[in-house]
Amino acid sequence: MKELVTVKYLKKYFSTPKGMLHAVDDVSFGIERGKTLGVVGESGCGKSTLGRVLLNLLEPTSGEVWFEGENVAAAKGKRLWELHQDMQMIFQDPYSSLNPRMSISETIAEPLQIYSVYESVRELDERVDELMDIVGLARRLYNVYPHELDGGRRQRVGIARALALNPKFIVCDEPVSALDVSIQAQIINLMQDLQEQNHLTYLFITHDLSVVRHIADDVLVMYLGQIVEQCAVEDLFLNQYHPYTKALLSAIALPRVGEQKKRIALKGEIASPINPAPGCRFAPRCMYSVEQCTVKQPQLREVAPGHFVACDFAEEIS
Amino acid sequence: MNNATPLLHVKNLHVRYTTDEGTVHAVNGVDLVMKKGETLGLVGETGAGKTTTALSILRLIPDPPGEITSGEILFDGHDLVPYSAMKMRKVRGNHISMIFQDPMTALNPVLTIGDQISEVIRLHDRLSRSEAYGKATRMLELVGIPADRMGEYPHQFSGGMKQRVVIAIALVCNPLLLIADEPTTALDVTIQAQVLELMQNLRTELGTSMMLITHDLGVVAKICDTVAIMYAGEIVEYGTLQEVYNNTRHPYTKGLFGSIPKIDVRERRLKPIPGLMPDPTHLPQGCSFHPRCPFCTDQCRHKKPENVLLYGDHFAKCYYAEDGLQ
Ligand SMILES: Nc1ncnc2c1ncn2[C@@H]1O[C@H](COP(=O)(O)OP(=O)(O)OP(=O)(O)O)[C@@H](O)[C@H]1O
Ligand SMILES: Nc1ncnc2c1ncn2[C@@H]1O[C@H](COP(=O)(O)OP(=O)(O)OP(=O)(O)O)[C@@H](O)[C@H]1O
Ligand SMILES: [Mg+2]
Ligand SMILES: [Mg+2]
């Protein structure tokens, strides 16, 4: 049980006109080498911010991120640059994450050039060709610019770029959401193959719970900057303890006619991440909330072996 | 408005992009009919031409490199293709709204979220500044974003939050036809369900028709009446939700269903459709799906199949559609 990445008390706050926005608020977890940790949660709950802060692309407000014995959160300048060779990110938005003035081949070659991986142009070109093959981009697209590509092909460019340096750890921020289901399946198979061959470790952010179930070993459920439930992926589908997780799983749209689940609709006002009120952040929308919930912040605790939940009434409502 | 004429009737639409690397045949003879009040799901492979079809209806294809080379787009009986830019702007402002796939194309990076939504409301409803701001705040809350975030700029919002702002903006216009290009891909399932309900309410209250472009077959099952499956610039299967899902006839559609990860069991490997999507500058002869089709025969390689009409309006572009594929 060797963790490649260990995150401790990580926080990222943004200052906004209305006050401090708690995007990631005291999050701790670990990912074992060769495993995939899935991250799910409401849109805007801090998943992408968590991914960026993990790699120190955004400077954390406080906390530690240990990677192979080194605190990435404290790394700076050249050392951070070196670390990024081993830690890469596939970005959520295939539109704005590619430089519009660089052709596809230039985009994929860029990290290889920045890190001077190859001495000869021939080797560099060969690697770019190889990467384009791996992610299924036709050679015709070599000199094409991002605006000429559809969403799916753009996302493949992002994946090829992230794979270029043979990293050990990749934060995958919605890497397949923009793709159709067949290409999704291809890319997921590809990512799993690469993981097996190279012992890659992934933090995999997605909204698609069937994708999480397929690819992740463990899963974190986040709500407004905090972890509300954490367990092995199989356990999550067997038994959810947190009321938010229950609502989340009940809202899955099944690809079958007339077989929609009874959705637990979340009512009430959504709490703001700006200067959040004390107590449980989900309380305003929780159908089980009692006075205690609005006063005292529930701590993450183990309710079943390996299954952690931040709700003081988890057992009663389960 | 005459109730017998369909709201939208796209006839034999062809669109291409001329690039240095060759001519991209993005849309190759699309026929589509949408009745009033209907929700159509447009599903298909990345690069199949879904966005291009949608942009053609709004006449927003970037020209150059893009061009509608032939076809008609009848909106409430009037062909939009020959419309002037000015006339088209009116159609877009009043009758057809689009939620763009990339939310940033619709958002102004230097205006606050609140100002952007109220601006649209003011243009549309002629309300006072403060009334419009109030309505904008309610719209933002309807898509699940607290009111205290009205003063922020787009870059301070997460991907899904930006998408929701764009949805809010499209909904304030009360269009006859709403074209939504992947409106919920960046949203988690709870917010997604909420947004879909909002769109459905719009439909029951105002009779809005919606073209929903998505690759999420679950979302389609939840809210669409009819489904069109697109491959290499053509509609290869079309029918009611029930028909397309439970009586699937085109091998491509079958392949799509086969590649979705199952929520109830964990498989070791997913089963994508074999092969790569065709190069739109060099589409294969015959049926464009034939190189990837497990049922391909000689005639598929040489001659393009016509639509085979099945039960009701259901059709599939496949020689073997009638027999049903095993
Ligand atoms: N640069 C920034 N300045 C201010 N606030 C920000 C900034 N970046 C993110 N935020 C805020 O931090 C919170 C978390 O955003 P983040 O992008 O991490 O969410 P997310 O979980 O990835 O959402 P989604 O699923 O929609 O992508 C949001 O409230 C967002 O508005
Ligand atoms: N401005 C452009 N210049 C050149 N080619 C383009 C342009 N826009 C789109 N294309 C090409 O036209 C084809 C259809 O693209 P379109 O964006 O309509 O696909 P899509 O079905 O919406 O795909 P996705 O699901 O990935 O969004 C693709 O091959 C794409 O690369
Ligand atoms: Mg995100
Ligand atoms: Mg598109």
XYZ file of C-alpha atoms and ligand atoms in Angstrom:
708
model
C 0.000 0.000 0.000
C 2.302 2.690 -1.242
C 0.761 6.066 -1.935
C 2.160 7.979 -4.865
C 0.227 11.105 -3.987
C -0.738 12.133 -0.472
C -2.787 15.259 0.086
C -3.039 16.844 3.510
C -5.347 19.629 4.668
C -5.330 21.233 1.253
C -7.083 24.576 0.868
C -7.562 26.977 -1.979
C -9.416 30.225 -1.390
C -10.079 32.903 -3.993
C -10.756 36.453 -3.071
C -13.886 37.838 -4.743
C -15.775 41.132 -4.450
C -18.125 39.539 -1.905
C -15.459 37.895 0.221
C -13.330 34.761 0.400
C -14.483 31.931 -1.827
C -13.663 28.528 -0.335
C -13.108 26.534 -3.532
C -11.188 23.700 -1.871
C -11.582 23.607 1.857
C -9.431 21.305 3.933
C -9.208 18.202 1.821
C -7.038 15.158 2.646
C -6.649 11.880 0.771
C -4.111 9.571 -0.843
C -3.792 7.740 -4.157
C -1.825 4.514 -4.409
C 0.566 4.028 -7.265
C -1.116 2.542 -10.315
C -4.615 3.311 -9.066
C -7.348 5.647 -10.187
C -9.157 7.921 -7.807
C -12.454 9.181 -9.205
C -13.718 12.605 -8.153
C -17.385 13.460 -8.539
C -19.524 16.280 -7.239
C -21.722 19.172 -8.104
C -20.666 21.534 -10.829
C -18.652 24.301 -9.160
C -17.770 22.283 -6.053
C -14.031 22.643 -6.623
C -12.947 19.590 -8.620
C -10.946 21.419 -11.269
C -9.462 23.694 -8.644
C -8.416 20.641 -6.642
C -6.735 19.201 -9.750
C -4.846 22.406 -10.456
C -3.764 22.913 -6.884
C -2.511 19.315 -6.701
C -0.059 20.076 -9.488
C 0.641 23.517 -8.075
C -0.560 25.105 -11.307
C -2.537 27.208 -8.873
C -0.794 27.997 -5.632
C -2.613 26.464 -2.680
C -3.723 28.706 0.162
C -2.401 26.112 2.584
C -1.798 22.389 2.896
C 0.574 19.779 1.527
C 0.731 17.572 -1.555
C 3.311 14.817 -1.220
C 4.564 13.206 -4.412
C 7.421 10.684 -4.204
C 8.640 12.114 -0.930
C 8.432 15.744 -1.943
C 5.918 18.453 -1.100
C 4.711 19.744 -4.461
C 2.773 22.497 -2.747
C 6.042 23.997 -1.547
C 7.998 23.475 -4.771
C 8.890 26.519 -6.799
C 10.521 27.583 -10.052
C 12.856 25.066 -11.625
C 12.022 22.262 -9.219
C 8.305 22.604 -9.865
C 9.020 22.642 -13.570
C 10.940 19.371 -13.192
C 8.146 17.826 -11.178
C 5.669 18.639 -13.928
C 7.461 16.224 -16.174
C 6.027 13.490 -13.956
C 2.710 15.159 -13.166
C 0.489 16.208 -16.003
C -3.030 17.401 -16.525
C -5.674 16.818 -19.178
C -7.858 19.895 -19.139
C -11.612 20.031 -18.940
C -12.256 22.512 -21.688
C -11.051 21.344 -25.098
C -11.821 24.800 -26.465
C -9.821 27.195 -24.378
C -7.047 24.845 -23.259
C -5.381 24.673 -26.678
C -3.330 27.542 -28.031
C -5.218 28.740 -31.143
C -2.010 29.835 -32.850
C -0.297 26.464 -32.660
C -0.951 23.625 -35.066
C -1.835 20.195 -33.739
C 1.666 18.792 -34.207
C 3.239 21.873 -32.632
C 0.894 21.594 -29.683
C 1.823 17.969 -29.073
C 5.528 18.599 -29.649
C 5.680 21.591 -27.326
C 6.183 19.780 -24.006
C 8.808 17.548 -25.648
C 10.650 20.637 -26.826
C 10.358 22.524 -23.564
C 11.841 19.583 -21.700
C 14.397 18.905 -24.491
C 13.498 15.233 -24.531
C 14.929 14.498 -27.969
C 18.095 15.649 -29.626
C 17.084 15.240 -33.214
C 14.103 16.623 -35.050
C 13.530 13.177 -36.508
C 13.070 11.594 -33.099
C 10.748 14.392 -32.079
C 8.648 13.961 -35.217
C 8.493 10.238 -34.693
C 7.251 10.685 -31.155
C 4.599 13.166 -32.296
C 3.460 10.691 -34.965
C 3.374 7.945 -32.389
C 1.330 10.039 -29.976
C -1.120 10.989 -32.710
C -1.548 7.297 -33.492
C -2.024 6.401 -29.841
C -4.906 8.819 -29.422
C -6.305 8.169 -32.891
C -5.635 11.461 -34.703
C -5.220 11.147 -38.478
C -1.915 12.363 -39.967
C -3.896 14.729 -42.165
C -4.417 16.850 -39.054
C -0.697 17.423 -38.531
C -0.761 21.050 -39.641
C -4.355 21.833 -38.764
C -5.254 24.466 -36.135
C -7.574 23.818 -33.186
C -10.504 25.905 -34.493
C -10.801 23.552 -37.463
C -11.348 20.576 -35.198
C -14.492 19.268 -33.576
C -14.592 18.908 -29.808
C -13.595 15.260 -29.724
C -10.479 15.681 -31.782
C -9.453 18.683 -29.711
C -9.705 16.596 -26.584
C -7.501 13.945 -28.148
C -4.878 16.603 -28.772
C -5.005 17.457 -25.069
C -4.579 13.818 -24.151
C -1.671 13.305 -26.548
C 0.000 16.362 -25.071
C -0.427 15.115 -21.525
C 1.000 11.718 -22.452
C 3.968 13.144 -24.352
C 6.401 13.171 -21.432
C 5.427 9.748 -20.069
C 4.261 11.154 -16.747
C 3.660 9.039 -13.633
C 0.588 10.892 -12.459
C -2.128 12.521 -14.540
C -4.971 14.677 -13.348
C -7.710 13.977 -15.867
C -10.302 16.728 -15.722
C -13.370 15.467 -17.589
C -11.188 13.944 -20.292
C -14.024 12.203 -22.095
C -17.064 14.408 -21.502
C -16.776 16.076 -24.892
C -16.546 12.780 -26.750
C -19.196 10.538 -28.203
C -19.736 7.264 -26.420
C -17.780 5.119 -28.849
C -14.717 7.352 -28.746
C -15.209 7.652 -25.002
C -14.905 3.890 -24.813
C -11.792 3.939 -27.008
C -10.114 6.620 -24.903
C -11.026 4.931 -21.629
C -9.640 1.626 -22.884
C -6.554 3.480 -24.030
C -6.097 5.157 -20.661
C -6.516 1.844 -18.901
C -3.975 0.164 -21.194
C -1.487 2.958 -20.605
C -2.110 2.647 -16.905
C -1.383 -1.078 -16.928
C 1.694 -0.781 -19.119
C 3.260 2.197 -17.396
C 1.813 1.869 -13.938
C 0.192 5.286 -14.284
C -1.754 6.863 -11.473
C -4.845 8.943 -12.240
C -7.013 11.450 -10.501
C -10.087 11.197 -12.686
C -12.674 13.980 -12.500
C -15.962 13.255 -14.208
C -19.707 13.797 -14.060
C -20.450 10.477 -15.625
C -21.054 8.019 -12.846
C -20.988 5.007 -15.130
C -17.540 6.099 -16.283
C -16.426 6.434 -12.652
C -17.720 3.007 -11.900
C -15.821 1.618 -14.827
C -12.458 3.305 -14.411
C -11.977 4.233 -10.752
C -10.747 2.120 -7.877
C -11.741 4.597 -5.221
C -13.944 7.620 -5.310
C -14.318 10.995 -3.595
C -17.642 12.774 -3.551
C -17.227 16.527 -3.091
C -19.714 19.155 -2.083
C -18.830 22.862 -1.944
C -15.104 22.393 -1.529
C -15.193 19.477 0.885
C -15.171 15.718 0.756
C -18.523 14.355 1.895
C -17.993 10.699 1.080
C -14.962 8.580 0.250
C -14.762 4.842 -0.403
C -14.006 2.065 -2.868
C -16.006 2.597 -6.024
C -17.969 -0.632 -5.669
C -19.043 0.361 -2.162
C -20.370 3.663 -3.407
C -22.772 1.957 -5.764
C -23.795 -0.596 -3.156
C -24.414 1.759 -0.334
C -24.419 5.536 -0.122
C -24.421 7.168 3.280
C -24.318 10.880 2.567
C -27.642 12.455 1.538
C -25.921 14.357 -1.265
C -24.463 11.150 -2.678
C -27.885 9.542 -2.549
C -29.369 12.429 -4.506
C -26.510 12.279 -6.985
C -26.932 8.595 -7.724
C -30.679 8.910 -8.002
C -30.306 11.520 -10.751
C -28.413 9.305 -13.192
C -30.175 9.305 -16.564
C -30.296 5.716 -17.783
C -29.952 5.136 -21.508
C -33.177 3.159 -21.626
C -36.732 4.153 -22.447
C -39.083 4.494 -19.507
C -36.659 3.233 -16.913
C -35.767 6.443 -15.178
C -35.091 6.258 -11.478
C -37.117 8.163 -8.963
C -34.963 11.224 -8.526
C -34.420 12.691 -5.100
C -34.910 16.350 -5.943
C -32.733 18.734 -3.972
C -34.717 21.648 -2.690
C -33.777 24.732 -0.812
C -31.209 27.336 -1.507
C -27.736 26.365 -2.587
C -25.226 27.589 -0.052
C -22.615 29.924 -1.451
C -18.923 29.006 -1.255
C -18.229 32.641 -0.381
C -17.773 33.025 3.378
C -19.685 29.789 3.963
C -21.867 29.637 7.058
C -20.837 27.326 9.899
C -22.247 23.824 9.994
C -22.758 21.319 7.211
C -22.660 22.967 3.794
C -25.278 20.640 2.461
C -27.723 21.334 5.307
C -29.807 23.998 3.488
C -30.731 21.414 0.849
C -30.813 18.318 3.029
C -34.159 16.754 3.809
C -32.784 15.215 6.980
C -31.150 18.310 8.401
C -31.765 19.190 12.036
C -30.567 22.101 14.083
C -27.245 20.492 14.953
C -26.358 20.380 11.245
C -26.424 24.152 10.904
C -24.190 24.693 13.913
C -21.517 22.059 13.856
C -19.485 21.056 10.859
C -19.586 17.237 10.490
C -16.186 15.556 10.273
C -15.268 12.781 7.866
C -15.485 9.513 9.827
C -15.359 5.827 9.010
C -18.865 4.373 9.031
C -17.943 1.014 7.501
C -14.516 -0.436 6.743
C -12.834 1.933 4.277
C -15.999 3.976 3.882
C -15.795 7.572 5.119
C -18.674 10.002 5.387
C -19.050 13.567 6.616
C -22.536 13.362 8.091
C -23.367 12.964 11.755
C -26.528 11.031 10.960
C -25.124 8.765 8.250
C -26.150 5.499 9.915
C -29.643 6.645 10.784
C -30.588 7.837 7.321
C -28.877 5.049 5.429
C -48.736 30.087 -37.871
C -50.151 27.002 -39.504
C -50.190 23.929 -37.342
C -49.866 21.454 -40.174
C -46.524 22.793 -41.386
C -43.660 21.428 -39.348
C -41.758 24.009 -37.338
C -38.519 23.012 -38.974
C -37.960 21.092 -42.165
C -34.385 20.695 -43.310
C -34.182 19.316 -46.836
C -31.136 17.738 -48.391
C -28.682 20.064 -46.641
C -25.042 20.022 -47.755
C -22.333 21.994 -45.972
C -18.616 21.936 -46.592
C -15.511 23.651 -45.260
C -12.704 24.460 -47.664
C -9.341 24.158 -45.944
C -5.704 23.905 -46.987
C -5.837 20.199 -46.274
C -8.814 19.596 -48.521
C -12.560 19.961 -48.584
C -14.300 18.810 -45.421
C -17.675 17.347 -46.294
C -19.278 18.121 -42.966
C -22.980 17.743 -43.799
C -23.999 15.524 -46.703
C -27.693 15.530 -47.440
C -29.388 15.950 -44.077
C -33.180 15.728 -43.963
C -34.909 16.549 -40.714
C -38.436 17.353 -39.648
C -39.393 18.829 -36.296
C -42.978 19.324 -35.245
C -44.069 22.147 -33.009
C -43.450 21.447 -29.367
C -41.295 18.449 -30.122
C -37.928 17.668 -28.571
C -35.514 16.051 -30.982
C -32.283 14.432 -29.841
C -29.441 14.729 -32.350
C -26.808 12.165 -31.469
C -23.688 11.135 -33.276
C -20.014 10.715 -33.491
C -17.625 13.535 -32.713
C -17.149 15.373 -35.981
C -20.310 13.930 -37.506
C -21.553 17.425 -38.334
C -24.051 18.056 -35.529
C -22.809 21.538 -34.662
C -22.470 22.342 -38.351
C -26.100 21.355 -38.925
C -27.204 23.526 -36.018
C -25.126 26.495 -37.152
C -26.585 26.151 -40.640
C -30.116 26.470 -39.285
C -29.074 29.728 -37.628
C -27.034 30.657 -40.697
C -23.966 31.085 -38.524
C -21.549 28.925 -40.489
C -18.253 30.834 -40.679
C -17.901 31.729 -44.354
C -15.139 31.261 -45.396
C -14.175 28.433 -44.862
C -17.722 27.107 -44.524
C -20.517 27.174 -47.080
C -24.027 25.793 -47.435
C -23.731 24.306 -50.911
C -27.302 23.127 -51.316
C -30.516 22.381 -49.508
C -33.409 24.183 -47.884
C -34.043 25.086 -44.269
C -37.753 25.684 -43.884
C -38.584 27.373 -40.622
C -42.340 27.581 -40.209
C -42.593 27.166 -43.956
C -40.060 29.849 -44.942
C -36.695 28.950 -46.396
C -33.970 30.597 -44.308
C -31.120 29.888 -46.717
C -31.673 32.956 -48.937
C -32.419 35.309 -45.984
C -30.334 38.470 -45.673
C -28.065 38.913 -42.671
C -30.474 41.460 -41.242
C -33.531 39.269 -41.589
C -31.597 36.397 -40.057
C -30.635 38.499 -37.064
C -34.332 39.031 -36.392
C -34.999 35.306 -36.605
C -32.192 34.643 -34.149
C -33.289 37.364 -31.782
C -36.929 36.372 -31.673
C -37.578 32.855 -32.852
C -34.544 30.604 -32.664
C -32.072 30.573 -29.782
C -28.954 28.562 -29.548
C -26.977 27.327 -26.591
C -23.466 26.991 -27.933
C -21.243 24.029 -27.279
C -18.465 26.307 -26.101
C -19.974 28.617 -23.455
C -17.187 31.156 -23.846
C -18.243 32.029 -27.402
C -21.492 33.328 -25.944
C -20.068 35.097 -22.891
C -18.274 38.396 -22.831
C -15.168 38.043 -20.662
C -15.178 41.676 -19.520
C -18.814 41.910 -18.426
C -20.126 40.558 -15.145
C -22.465 37.600 -15.252
C -25.310 39.730 -13.912
C -24.864 42.424 -16.552
C -24.781 39.885 -19.355
C -28.015 38.204 -18.397
C -29.826 41.479 -17.715
C -28.589 42.927 -20.991
C -30.317 40.149 -22.921
C -33.456 40.528 -20.843
C -33.522 44.271 -21.479
C -33.127 43.805 -25.220
C -35.854 41.256 -25.265
C -38.405 42.407 -22.721
C -37.776 46.159 -22.627
C -37.660 46.227 -18.853
C -35.970 48.852 -16.730
C -32.421 48.246 -15.640
C -33.343 47.243 -12.118
C -36.285 45.069 -13.177
C -34.043 43.284 -15.642
C -31.409 42.778 -12.961
C -34.013 41.285 -10.662
C -35.224 38.908 -13.339
C -31.625 37.971 -14.166
C -30.994 37.115 -10.536
C -33.987 34.788 -10.500
C -32.840 33.136 -13.723
C -29.398 32.540 -12.227
C -30.931 30.965 -9.157
C -33.153 28.815 -11.348
C -30.046 27.231 -12.853
C -28.640 26.675 -9.370
C -26.198 29.551 -8.867
C -26.607 31.686 -5.753
C -27.491 35.354 -6.233
C -24.356 36.683 -4.555
C -22.347 35.637 -7.613
C -24.022 38.065 -10.035
C -21.097 40.503 -9.851
C -18.418 38.008 -10.911
C -16.790 37.603 -14.305
C -16.918 34.476 -16.485
C -13.342 33.416 -15.664
C -14.307 33.165 -12.004
C -16.936 30.551 -12.815
C -16.354 26.824 -13.239
C -17.035 25.161 -16.602
C -20.483 23.967 -15.632
C -21.394 27.305 -14.071
C -20.589 29.108 -17.324
C -22.682 26.595 -19.179
C -25.587 27.283 -16.863
C -25.291 31.033 -17.431
C -25.533 30.443 -21.166
C -28.607 28.292 -20.621
C -30.203 30.998 -18.493
C -29.566 33.528 -21.254
C -31.083 31.304 -23.941
C -34.163 30.650 -21.839
C -35.021 34.298 -21.168
C -35.689 34.800 -24.871
C -38.689 32.407 -24.963
C -37.765 31.133 -28.428
C -39.991 28.985 -30.666
C -37.030 26.740 -31.335
C -34.196 26.218 -28.928
C -31.106 24.544 -30.306
C -29.000 23.285 -27.443
C -25.553 22.014 -28.378
C -24.333 19.740 -25.596
C -25.989 21.904 -22.946
C -25.423 19.541 -20.068
C -22.065 17.875 -20.755
C -20.245 19.922 -18.166
C -22.920 19.450 -15.528
C -23.174 16.904 -12.764
C -26.246 14.719 -12.876
C -28.233 16.558 -10.199
C -27.830 19.958 -11.840
C -28.312 18.304 -15.208
C -31.652 16.906 -14.117
C -32.633 20.318 -12.788
C -31.688 22.069 -16.030
C -33.485 19.489 -18.148
C -36.604 19.985 -16.061
C -36.331 23.712 -16.586
C -36.202 23.161 -20.327
C -39.136 20.800 -20.206
C -41.176 23.345 -18.288
C -40.439 25.868 -20.977
C -41.819 23.416 -23.432
C -45.033 22.717 -21.552
C -45.618 26.375 -20.727
C -44.649 27.997 -23.999
C -44.662 25.169 -26.507
C -40.973 25.633 -27.274
C -39.480 23.023 -29.581
C -36.002 21.880 -28.819
C -33.189 20.327 -30.776
C -30.914 18.736 -28.240
C -27.461 17.845 -29.494
C -25.822 15.410 -27.143
C -23.951 12.164 -26.948
C -25.552 11.279 -23.654
C -28.035 8.570 -24.515
C -29.392 8.759 -20.981
C -30.350 12.400 -21.375
C -32.011 11.622 -24.692
C -34.027 8.827 -23.079
C -35.127 11.200 -20.387
C -36.496 14.087 -22.428
C -36.605 13.487 -26.178
C -39.614 12.505 -28.288
C -37.663 11.699 -31.422
C -34.041 10.818 -32.098
C -31.799 11.370 -35.112
C -28.493 9.528 -35.281
C -25.820 11.211 -37.334
C -22.751 9.683 -38.900
C -20.309 11.320 -41.335
C -22.668 14.156 -42.169
C -25.781 12.055 -42.707
C -28.771 11.065 -40.618
C -28.384 7.295 -40.601
C -31.310 6.518 -38.335
C -34.347 8.490 -37.246
C -37.489 7.647 -35.337
C -39.371 7.999 -32.108
C -37.392 7.458 -28.938
C -39.154 4.175 -28.406
C -38.386 2.905 -31.926
C -34.743 3.949 -32.069
C -33.955 2.614 -28.600
C -35.976 -0.574 -28.576
C -35.995 -1.458 -32.236
C -32.544 -0.248 -33.271
C -31.811 -0.926 -36.920
C -28.637 0.836 -37.984
C -25.391 -0.924 -37.057
C -23.842 2.393 -36.052
C -26.646 3.055 -33.580
C -26.186 -0.465 -32.236
C -22.488 0.207 -31.832
C -23.216 3.357 -29.850
C -25.426 1.524 -27.395
C -22.841 -1.222 -27.135
C -20.054 1.133 -26.126
C -21.679 2.770 -23.092
C -20.271 1.633 -19.756
C -22.946 -0.105 -17.732
C -23.967 1.415 -14.448
C -25.020 -1.872 -12.886
C -22.054 -4.121 -13.670
C -18.381 -3.496 -13.998
C -16.914 -4.808 -17.219
C -13.242 -5.361 -17.707
C -13.119 -3.539 -20.996
C -15.483 -1.306 -22.899
C -16.515 -2.185 -26.429
C -16.065 0.773 -28.751
C -17.072 0.544 -32.395
C -13.995 -0.860 -34.131
C -11.979 1.315 -36.483
C -11.636 5.048 -36.731
C -14.092 7.676 -37.771
C -13.849 8.418 -41.473
C -11.737 11.268 -42.741
C -14.321 13.896 -43.791
C -12.073 15.028 -46.632
C -12.057 11.496 -48.064
C -15.324 9.824 -47.195
C -15.520 6.162 -48.113
C -17.433 5.036 -51.194
C -20.792 3.427 -50.719
C -22.137 3.460 -47.179
C -19.833 5.693 -45.158
C -20.029 3.319 -42.204
C -19.053 0.227 -44.196
C -15.355 0.053 -43.203
C -16.384 -0.322 -39.561
C -19.519 -2.347 -40.014
C -19.613 -5.984 -38.904
C -22.439 -6.680 -41.386
C -20.817 -5.096 -44.434
C -21.333 -6.815 -47.793
C -20.237 -6.051 -51.313
C -23.094 -3.761 -52.174
C -22.380 -1.634 -49.066
C -18.904 -0.956 -50.412
C -20.096 0.355 -53.735
C -23.486 1.956 -53.485
C -24.824 4.303 -50.860
C -27.966 2.902 -49.240
C -31.166 4.947 -49.315
C -33.433 5.513 -46.336
C -35.332 2.336 -45.548
C -38.688 3.193 -44.054
C -39.644 1.044 -41.091
C -42.421 1.338 -38.563
C -44.122 4.786 -38.649
C -41.564 7.517 -39.315
C -38.681 5.294 -38.288
C -36.036 4.948 -40.971
C -32.489 3.691 -41.230
C -29.939 4.115 -43.998
C -28.897 0.505 -44.252
C -29.547 -2.239 -46.791
C -30.351 -4.655 -44.017
C -32.507 -2.387 -41.896
C -35.684 -4.303 -42.597
C -34.393 -7.720 -41.674
C -33.098 -6.462 -38.372
C -29.481 -7.154 -37.555
C -28.564 -9.945 -35.273
N -9.906 32.112 -10.775
C -10.961 32.079 -9.973
N -11.372 33.168 -9.295
C -12.438 33.145 -8.465
N -13.189 32.052 -8.259
C -12.844 30.931 -8.903
C -11.722 30.864 -9.787
N -11.639 29.604 -10.296
C -12.653 28.914 -9.745
N -13.381 29.694 -8.907
C -14.559 29.277 -8.114
O -14.194 28.141 -7.365
C -15.287 27.230 -7.279
C -14.843 25.864 -7.782
O -14.568 25.938 -9.177
P -14.060 24.682 -10.005
O -13.772 25.135 -11.396
O -12.972 24.023 -9.277
O -15.367 23.751 -9.972
P -15.619 22.307 -10.593
O -16.012 21.407 -9.490
O -14.492 21.909 -11.451
O -16.917 22.580 -11.466
P -17.349 21.991 -12.891
O -17.843 20.634 -12.614
O -18.467 22.905 -13.302
O -16.165 22.056 -13.778
C -16.416 27.848 -8.089
O -17.307 28.492 -7.217
C -15.709 28.852 -8.983
O -16.548 29.921 -9.307
N -14.248 26.146 -39.145
C -13.964 24.926 -39.641
N -12.992 24.746 -40.560
C -12.715 23.525 -41.054
N -13.328 22.385 -40.692
C -14.302 22.487 -39.770
C -14.665 23.753 -39.185
N -15.651 23.532 -38.282
C -15.886 22.201 -38.292
N -15.083 21.566 -39.182
C -15.060 20.117 -39.487
O -16.351 19.726 -39.888
C -16.678 18.438 -39.390
C -17.964 18.504 -38.581
O -17.738 19.290 -37.408
P -18.847 19.595 -36.326
O -18.246 20.569 -35.376
O -20.112 19.958 -36.997
O -18.998 18.167 -35.609
P -19.869 17.723 -34.343
O -20.747 16.619 -34.800
O -20.516 18.905 -33.741
O -18.753 17.121 -33.387
P -18.584 17.201 -31.774
O -19.517 16.190 -31.201
O -17.167 16.815 -31.536
O -18.879 18.604 -31.358
C -15.464 17.988 -38.579
O -14.663 17.158 -39.369
C -14.756 19.278 -38.263
O -13.356 19.064 -38.108
Mg -14.295 21.665 -13.500
Mg -20.231 19.884 -31.967
